[in-house]
Amino acid sequence: MPVEIAVMDPLPMFAEGVVHALATAHMAAEAPADLLGWANSRESAVVVMTVAAPHHWEPIHRLVAGGHRVVVLLDDENGPLGAHAVRAGARAVLSRAATGGTLLRTIEAVLDGQVLMPVAVAAGIAAATTGAAGGTLTTDQVSWLEALAAGGTVAQLAERVGYSERAMFRLLQDVYRRMGAANRLQAIMKAQQQGLLRTVDPSAAR
């Protein structure tokens, strides 16, 4: 049985164009109005999804948890959102401006069990991993603490890095636990003591 494919994009005409391009390659694709409802009625499918706003990340987590293979389309696939997509469980990251042929080859590779991402994204993920302080925090996580230490809010941080506020809160709670900190202020103070942060005033994060 051929794999089913869903396409989600803020612009209906764009989604319909992708569906048509895949149909010409004999792939069963559609642009459902209720993406999660569509996915919940299927055991395993491929979802080609444009991420254009922070609230688009939550469906990706749910789709991945449901066993679906997600191909994320981004306006700038080489930027930090590309790495976020991979960490969220996307099987591939692709430019929204990619050709139909490139998308087709990407989907075929994903169906073959591969994970595809731009070289810049892979390099960024590797640098974050090897740059983790004492193997505990990634460079991204350190930058989150720096933003909070400078007085930024979780909502502002979430908007900057491309997560929903709720997802950002969960990620930060994980950081605090890994540091053995009970809250944001303790985490910032511990990070300062370990020399992870640039000079900041922890009182700004109260």
CSV table of C-alpha atoms in Angstrom, one decimal:
chain,number,residue,atom,x,y,z
A,1,MET,CA,0.0,0.0,0.0
A,2,PRO,CA,1.5,3.4,-1.0
A,3,VAL,CA,2.4,5.7,1.8
A,4,GLU,CA,0.0,8.6,2.4
A,5,ILE,CA,1.4,12.1,2.4
A,6,ALA,CA,-0.1,15.3,4.0
A,7,VAL,CA,1.0,18.8,3.1
A,8,MET,CA,0.6,21.8,5.4
A,9,ASP,CA,1.5,25.3,4.5
A,10,PRO,CA,0.0,28.7,5.6
A,11,LEU,CA,-0.7,29.4,1.9
A,12,PRO,CA,-3.4,27.0,0.5
A,13,MET,CA,-2.2,27.6,-3.1
A,14,PHE,CA,1.4,26.6,-2.1
A,15,ALA,CA,0.1,23.4,-0.4
A,16,GLU,CA,-2.1,22.5,-3.4
A,17,GLY,CA,1.0,23.1,-5.7
A,18,VAL,CA,3.0,20.6,-3.6
A,19,VAL,CA,0.2,18.1,-3.7
A,20,HIS,CA,-0.1,18.4,-7.5
A,21,ALA,CA,3.7,18.0,-7.9
A,22,LEU,CA,3.7,14.8,-5.8
A,23,ALA,CA,0.6,13.5,-7.6
A,24,THR,CA,2.5,13.7,-10.9
A,25,ALA,CA,5.1,11.4,-9.3
A,26,HIS,CA,2.3,9.0,-8.4
A,27,MET,CA,2.4,9.8,-4.7
A,28,ALA,CA,-0.9,9.9,-2.8
A,29,ALA,CA,-0.8,13.4,-1.3
A,30,GLU,CA,-3.5,15.8,0.1
A,31,ALA,CA,-3.7,19.0,2.1
A,32,PRO,CA,-6.1,18.2,5.0
A,33,ALA,CA,-7.8,21.0,6.8
A,34,ASP,CA,-7.4,19.2,10.1
A,35,LEU,CA,-3.8,17.9,10.0
A,36,LEU,CA,-3.7,16.3,13.4
A,37,GLY,CA,-7.1,14.7,12.9
A,38,TRP,CA,-5.9,13.3,9.5
A,39,ALA,CA,-2.7,12.0,11.1
A,40,ASN,CA,-4.5,10.4,14.1
A,41,SER,CA,-6.6,8.2,11.7
A,42,ARG,CA,-3.4,6.8,10.2
A,43,GLU,CA,-0.7,4.5,11.6
A,44,SER,CA,2.2,6.0,9.7
A,45,ALA,CA,2.4,8.7,7.1
A,46,VAL,CA,4.7,11.4,5.8
A,47,VAL,CA,3.8,15.0,6.6
A,48,VAL,CA,5.4,17.8,4.6
A,49,MET,CA,5.0,20.9,6.9
A,50,THR,CA,6.1,24.5,6.6
A,51,VAL,CA,7.1,26.0,9.9
A,52,ALA,CA,6.4,29.7,9.7
A,53,ALA,CA,5.3,30.6,13.3
A,54,PRO,CA,6.2,29.4,16.8
A,55,HIS,CA,2.9,27.6,17.3
A,56,HIS,CA,3.8,25.2,14.4
A,57,TRP,CA,6.3,23.4,16.6
A,58,GLU,CA,3.7,21.8,18.8
A,59,PRO,CA,2.0,19.7,16.0
A,60,ILE,CA,5.5,18.4,15.0
A,61,HIS,CA,6.1,17.0,18.4
A,62,ARG,CA,2.7,15.3,18.3
A,63,LEU,CA,3.2,14.0,14.8
A,64,VAL,CA,6.6,12.5,15.6
A,65,ALA,CA,5.2,11.0,18.8
A,66,GLY,CA,2.5,9.3,16.7
A,67,GLY,CA,5.0,7.6,14.5
A,68,HIS,CA,4.7,9.9,11.5
A,69,ARG,CA,7.7,11.0,9.4
A,70,VAL,CA,7.9,14.8,9.2
A,71,VAL,CA,9.7,16.8,6.5
A,72,VAL,CA,10.0,20.4,7.6
A,73,LEU,CA,10.1,23.3,5.1
A,74,LEU,CA,11.7,26.5,6.1
A,75,ASP,CA,12.4,29.8,4.5
A,76,ASP,CA,16.0,29.6,5.8
A,77,GLU,CA,16.8,25.9,6.2
A,78,ASN,CA,20.4,26.7,7.2
A,79,GLY,CA,19.5,28.8,10.2
A,80,PRO,CA,18.9,27.8,13.9
A,81,LEU,CA,15.3,26.7,13.1
A,82,GLY,CA,16.8,23.9,10.9
A,83,ALA,CA,18.6,22.5,14.0
A,84,HIS,CA,15.4,22.9,16.1
A,85,ALA,CA,13.5,20.9,13.5
A,86,VAL,CA,15.9,18.0,13.7
A,87,ARG,CA,15.9,18.1,17.5
A,88,ALA,CA,12.1,18.1,17.4
A,89,GLY,CA,12.2,14.8,15.5
A,90,ALA,CA,11.9,15.9,11.8
A,91,ARG,CA,13.3,13.4,9.4
A,92,ALA,CA,14.3,16.1,6.9
A,93,VAL,CA,14.8,19.8,6.7
A,94,LEU,CA,14.4,21.5,3.3
A,95,SER,CA,14.1,24.9,1.8
A,96,ARG,CA,10.6,26.1,1.1
A,97,ALA,CA,11.9,27.3,-2.2
A,98,ALA,CA,13.1,23.8,-3.2
A,99,THR,CA,12.0,22.3,-6.5
A,100,GLY,CA,9.4,19.5,-6.8
A,101,GLY,CA,12.2,17.1,-7.8
A,102,THR,CA,14.2,17.9,-4.7
A,103,LEU,CA,11.2,17.4,-2.5
A,104,LEU,CA,10.4,14.1,-4.2
A,105,ARG,CA,13.9,12.8,-3.7
A,106,THR,CA,13.8,13.9,-0.1
A,107,ILE,CA,10.6,12.0,0.6
A,108,GLU,CA,11.9,8.9,-1.1
A,109,ALA,CA,15.0,9.1,1.1
A,110,VAL,CA,12.9,9.5,4.3
A,111,LEU,CA,10.8,6.5,3.3
A,112,ASP,CA,14.1,4.6,2.9
A,113,GLY,CA,14.9,5.4,6.5
A,114,GLN,CA,17.3,8.3,6.0
A,115,VAL,CA,17.5,11.6,7.9
A,116,LEU,CA,18.4,14.5,5.6
A,117,MET,CA,19.5,18.0,6.6
A,118,PRO,CA,21.7,20.8,5.2
A,119,VAL,CA,25.4,20.6,6.0
A,120,ALA,CA,25.1,23.9,8.0
A,121,VAL,CA,22.4,22.4,10.2
A,122,ALA,CA,24.5,19.2,10.8
A,123,ALA,CA,27.5,21.3,11.7
A,124,GLY,CA,25.5,23.5,14.1
A,125,ILE,CA,24.2,20.4,15.9
A,126,ALA,CA,27.6,18.9,16.1
A,127,ALA,CA,29.1,22.2,17.4
A,128,ALA,CA,26.4,22.5,20.1
A,129,THR,CA,27.1,18.9,21.2
A,130,THR,CA,30.8,19.2,21.4
A,131,GLY,CA,30.6,22.7,22.9
A,132,ALA,CA,28.5,21.6,25.8
A,133,ALA,CA,30.0,22.6,29.1
A,134,GLY,CA,31.3,19.5,30.8
A,135,GLY,CA,28.9,17.5,28.6
A,136,THR,CA,26.0,19.0,30.5
A,137,LEU,CA,24.6,21.9,28.5
A,138,THR,CA,24.6,22.7,24.8
A,139,THR,CA,25.6,26.1,23.5
A,140,ASP,CA,21.9,26.7,22.7
A,141,GLN,CA,21.0,26.0,26.3
A,142,VAL,CA,23.7,28.3,27.6
A,143,SER,CA,22.4,31.0,25.3
A,144,TRP,CA,18.9,30.5,26.7
A,145,LEU,CA,20.2,31.1,30.3
A,146,GLU,CA,22.1,34.2,29.1
A,147,ALA,CA,18.9,35.6,27.6
A,148,LEU,CA,17.0,35.0,30.9
A,149,ALA,CA,19.9,36.4,32.9
A,150,ALA,CA,19.7,39.6,30.9
A,151,GLY,CA,16.1,40.0,32.0
A,152,GLY,CA,14.3,38.4,29.0
A,153,THR,CA,11.1,36.5,29.5
A,154,VAL,CA,10.3,32.9,28.6
A,155,ALA,CA,7.8,34.2,26.0
A,156,GLN,CA,10.4,36.5,24.4
A,157,LEU,CA,12.9,33.6,24.3
A,158,ALA,CA,10.4,31.2,22.8
A,159,GLU,CA,9.6,33.7,20.1
A,160,ARG,CA,13.3,34.3,19.3
A,161,VAL,CA,14.2,30.6,19.0
A,162,GLY,CA,11.0,29.3,17.4
A,163,TYR,CA,9.3,27.3,20.1
A,164,SER,CA,5.9,27.7,21.6
A,165,GLU,CA,6.0,29.3,25.1
A,166,ARG,CA,4.8,26.0,26.6
A,167,ALA,CA,7.5,24.0,24.8
A,168,MET,CA,10.1,26.5,25.8
A,169,PHE,CA,9.1,26.3,29.5
A,170,ARG,CA,9.4,22.5,29.4
A,171,LEU,CA,12.9,22.7,27.8
A,172,LEU,CA,14.0,25.2,30.4
A,173,GLN,CA,12.7,23.0,33.2
A,174,ASP,CA,14.8,20.2,31.8
A,175,VAL,CA,17.9,22.5,31.8
A,176,TYR,CA,17.2,23.4,35.5
A,177,ARG,CA,16.9,19.7,36.5
A,178,ARG,CA,20.1,18.8,34.7
A,179,MET,CA,21.9,21.6,36.6
A,180,GLY,CA,20.5,20.5,39.9
A,181,ALA,CA,18.7,23.9,40.2
A,182,ALA,CA,15.2,24.4,41.6
A,183,ASN,CA,14.4,27.4,39.5
A,184,ARG,CA,15.6,29.9,37.0
A,185,LEU,CA,17.6,32.1,39.4
A,186,GLN,CA,19.5,29.1,40.8
A,187,ALA,CA,20.3,27.8,37.3
A,188,ILE,CA,21.6,31.2,36.3
A,189,MET,CA,23.7,31.5,39.5
A,190,LYS,CA,25.2,28.0,39.0
A,191,ALA,CA,26.0,28.8,35.3
A,192,GLN,CA,27.8,31.9,36.4
A,193,GLN,CA,29.8,30.1,39.0
A,194,GLN,CA,30.8,27.5,36.4
A,195,GLY,CA,31.9,30.4,34.1
A,196,LEU,CA,29.4,29.6,31.4
A,197,LEU,CA,27.8,33.0,31.1
A,198,ARG,CA,29.1,36.3,30.0
A,199,THR,CA,28.9,39.0,32.7
A,200,VAL,CA,25.3,39.4,33.6
A,201,ASP,CA,23.3,40.5,36.6
A,202,PRO,CA,21.3,37.5,38.0
A,203,SER,CA,18.9,39.9,39.8
A,204,ALA,CA,17.6,40.9,36.4
A,205,ALA,CA,16.1,37.4,36.1
A,206,ARG,CA,14.1,37.6,39.3
